[in-house]
Amino acid sequence: MAAQAFRSLARQRRSLYKFQNKDIPKDILKDILLTTQRAPSGFNLQPYACMLVQDPTDRNALSAAMLGDNVRKVKEAPLIAVFAADLEPSKRVPAIQEMMATAGQSTADIQQLPLKLRFFGGEGHLAGVIRSGISTALTPFQPVPTYVPTIAWSYKSTMLAVSQYILAAESHGIGSCVMEGFDETWVRHALDIPDRYSVPVVVASGYAAAENSQPPSPRLDPSQVFFGAKFGAPTSIFDEE
């Protein structure tokens, strides 16, 4: 039953472009946000923040940072969720360690957290050079994590939370539109977001307007996306029985 419910939820979800002038009840929004928090993240650091812009005056101010039709969406949707990725995740370590200790996790795991973070997502140019050098030097001899800049590392976890958010909203009949068309500097200024954060997406959220009847957007043939044990190798999973 759970698989059927999730399949229906995920496959019926589509981007929403027109919204009703109807607020999202507080208890429903709370449930969506608590579900969003259950999204996985690297070392459970949860390297993101989310601003919930609901007041029409605030939405109007935020709309000035948007591009094209996104201006209208931000003004129209009753809730705008602005997700921001932490580019200095090391500053979260003390709070995460305290959380781990309260949850009864091992002292070793708690103490190793800063080192793990430095190796996978440590910020700063010097840290990046060191991690890149270690990765390049050791890869011929043993598997090591591929170096990625901190922004990419934090974006990965942030977008997992975004995916969880839009599906949690969909489960309550609340549609969403994930938007990339905006000036990030203007967004940060409008919402007082510190420079330490970067905004990957802004999500307009709300109930669908009656005239909203967007058909599902097409997808590539599964054979172009899913392969066998080697890249490009065919898989028989989608063959007709």
XYZ file of C-alpha atoms in Angstrom:
241
model
C 0.000 0.000 0.000
C 2.834 2.420 0.837
C 4.489 1.786 -2.539
C 1.225 2.374 -4.370
C 0.545 5.600 -2.473
C 4.042 6.941 -3.102
C 3.960 5.963 -6.768
C 0.683 7.813 -7.244
C 1.997 10.856 -5.378
C 5.293 11.077 -7.260
C 3.825 10.464 -10.700
C 0.917 12.873 -10.356
C 3.144 15.711 -9.193
C 3.784 18.441 -11.765
C 4.979 22.032 -11.632
C 2.252 24.488 -10.716
C 2.076 27.819 -12.521
C -1.146 29.377 -11.189
C -2.173 29.494 -7.537
C -5.325 30.148 -5.544
C -5.459 33.076 -3.164
C -5.727 30.642 -0.253
C -3.393 30.333 2.718
C -1.881 27.011 3.716
C -3.146 26.026 7.204
C -0.477 26.195 9.888
C -0.826 22.544 10.951
C -0.395 21.357 7.362
C 2.635 23.571 6.817
C 4.170 22.325 10.061
C 3.745 18.726 8.914
C 5.356 19.524 5.548
C 8.348 21.165 7.196
C 8.911 18.388 9.730
C 8.792 15.869 6.887
C 11.248 17.996 4.919
C 13.679 17.837 7.834
C 13.804 14.053 7.543
C 15.642 14.347 4.222
C 19.086 12.720 4.299
C 22.228 14.856 4.294
C 25.971 14.292 4.384
C 26.990 13.287 7.934
C 23.529 14.517 8.976
C 24.896 18.069 8.951
C 21.706 19.413 7.366
C 23.680 22.229 5.675
C 20.787 24.416 4.661
C 18.191 26.910 5.837
C 14.738 27.675 4.474
C 12.962 31.028 4.584
C 9.155 30.909 4.486
C 7.846 34.052 2.816
C 4.084 34.407 3.308
C 3.161 38.034 3.924
C 2.073 39.738 0.662
C 4.338 42.708 1.355
C 7.343 40.423 1.808
C 6.446 38.415 -1.289
C 6.146 41.592 -3.304
C 9.604 42.685 -2.148
C 11.031 39.269 -3.031
C 9.390 39.361 -6.460
C 11.745 42.199 -7.436
C 14.565 39.637 -7.421
C 12.762 37.253 -9.766
C 12.988 36.992 -13.543
C 10.253 36.660 -16.147
C 6.995 35.009 -15.109
C 8.538 34.073 -11.772
C 7.677 37.613 -10.655
C 3.965 36.816 -10.934
C 4.336 33.414 -9.264
C 6.032 34.909 -6.205
C 3.335 37.559 -5.879
C 0.515 35.050 -6.392
C 1.544 31.931 -4.443
C 0.650 32.127 -0.720
C 3.974 30.615 0.348
C 7.449 30.996 -1.093
C 10.059 28.619 0.323
C 13.570 29.927 -0.261
C 16.197 27.236 0.281
C 19.743 28.360 1.090
C 22.815 26.107 1.179
C 25.443 26.690 3.861
C 28.853 27.402 2.312
C 30.540 27.299 5.727
C 29.156 24.022 7.094
C 31.949 23.728 9.665
C 30.132 26.374 11.715
C 27.298 23.875 12.215
C 29.558 21.206 13.708
C 29.209 22.181 17.422
C 25.399 22.116 17.232
C 25.447 18.810 15.340
C 27.874 17.284 17.849
C 25.611 18.370 20.705
C 22.646 16.826 18.898
C 24.601 13.585 18.371
C 25.551 13.426 22.055
C 21.939 13.965 23.127
C 20.891 11.155 20.787
C 23.418 8.817 22.419
C 25.733 8.431 19.439
C 29.264 7.188 20.012
C 31.999 9.498 21.238
C 34.202 8.365 18.348
C 31.623 9.404 15.746
C 31.162 12.758 17.459
C 34.901 13.444 17.583
C 35.478 12.356 13.964
C 32.801 14.632 12.525
C 35.035 17.708 11.960
C 37.668 15.600 10.165
C 35.098 13.924 7.932
C 33.594 17.264 7.019
C 36.990 18.784 6.201
C 37.691 15.911 3.818
C 34.329 15.943 2.045
C 33.040 19.506 2.295
C 35.602 21.663 4.069
C 35.361 25.276 2.967
C 38.007 27.695 1.822
C 40.443 27.791 -1.094
C 43.300 26.204 0.859
C 41.097 23.358 2.080
C 39.964 22.793 -1.503
C 43.532 22.658 -2.795
C 44.513 20.194 -0.059
C 41.517 17.937 -0.665
C 42.036 18.033 -4.424
C 45.729 17.210 -3.998
C 45.031 14.278 -1.676
C 42.378 12.925 -4.025
C 44.655 13.196 -7.072
C 47.631 11.628 -5.288
C 45.826 8.672 -3.736
C 43.321 7.733 -6.453
C 45.829 5.575 -8.431
C 46.421 3.458 -5.331
C 43.154 3.367 -3.397
C 39.609 4.699 -3.708
C 39.135 8.154 -2.211
C 36.259 10.639 -2.457
C 36.448 12.835 -5.541
C 37.027 16.464 -4.657
C 34.052 18.772 -5.124
C 33.858 22.412 -3.969
C 31.915 23.151 -0.799
C 29.064 24.761 -2.723
C 28.486 21.536 -4.667
C 28.621 19.465 -1.478
C 26.075 21.666 0.298
C 23.851 21.962 -2.774
C 23.510 18.166 -2.898
C 22.053 17.963 0.597
C 19.933 21.073 0.092
C 18.316 19.679 -3.051
C 17.499 16.422 -1.249
C 15.542 18.557 1.227
C 13.851 20.408 -1.643
C 12.720 17.113 -3.185
C 11.338 15.999 0.162
C 9.564 19.337 0.564
C 7.763 19.263 -2.778
C 6.571 15.681 -2.274
C 5.463 16.380 1.303
C 3.524 19.384 0.010
C 1.999 17.295 -2.779
C 0.763 14.767 -0.213
C -1.386 17.561 1.251
C -2.703 18.660 -2.139
C -0.338 21.630 -2.258
C 1.420 22.207 -5.546
C 4.804 23.767 -6.122
C 7.014 25.325 -8.741
C 10.784 25.062 -8.312
C 12.361 28.212 -9.758
C 15.936 29.026 -10.736
C 15.208 32.302 -12.517
C 16.248 34.970 -10.006
C 19.105 37.244 -9.026
C 20.650 35.570 -5.994
C 22.211 38.762 -4.660
C 18.816 40.455 -4.715
C 17.187 37.447 -3.019
C 19.753 37.480 -0.226
C 19.277 41.226 0.225
C 15.467 40.957 0.338
C 15.552 38.224 2.994
C 18.660 39.281 4.973
C 20.417 36.017 4.073
C 24.104 36.096 5.130
C 26.807 35.810 2.463
C 27.719 32.467 3.976
C 24.665 30.980 2.209
C 23.909 30.439 -1.470
C 20.384 30.047 -2.866
C 19.974 27.175 -5.366
C 16.202 27.397 -5.797
C 13.087 29.283 -4.769
C 9.885 27.231 -4.476
C 6.457 28.787 -5.005
C 3.859 26.762 -3.090
C 0.081 26.749 -2.828
C -3.224 25.297 -3.946
C -3.808 25.002 -7.678
C -6.042 27.574 -9.337
C -9.146 26.094 -10.940
C -7.873 26.888 -14.421
C -4.551 25.145 -13.793
C -4.536 22.037 -15.990
C -0.937 21.480 -16.981
C -0.409 18.011 -18.474
C 2.483 15.941 -17.124
C 5.751 16.961 -18.766
C 7.343 14.244 -20.931
C 10.280 12.131 -19.820
C 13.037 10.431 -21.781
C 12.646 6.767 -22.576
C 13.882 4.816 -19.519
C 16.494 3.091 -21.694
C 18.211 6.477 -22.122
C 18.513 6.963 -18.370
C 18.825 3.549 -16.734
C 21.625 1.204 -17.750
C 22.921 -2.206 -16.786
C 26.145 -2.838 -14.895
C 28.150 -0.633 -17.286
C 27.397 2.878 -18.503
C 25.415 2.631 -21.726
C 24.816 -1.098 -21.354
C 21.164 -2.058 -21.882
C 19.035 -3.403 -19.057
C 16.191 -5.871 -19.503
C 14.137 -4.392 -16.679
C 11.871 -2.472 -19.044
C 11.489 -5.249 -21.630
C 7.938 -6.348 -22.287
C 7.113 -9.698 -20.703
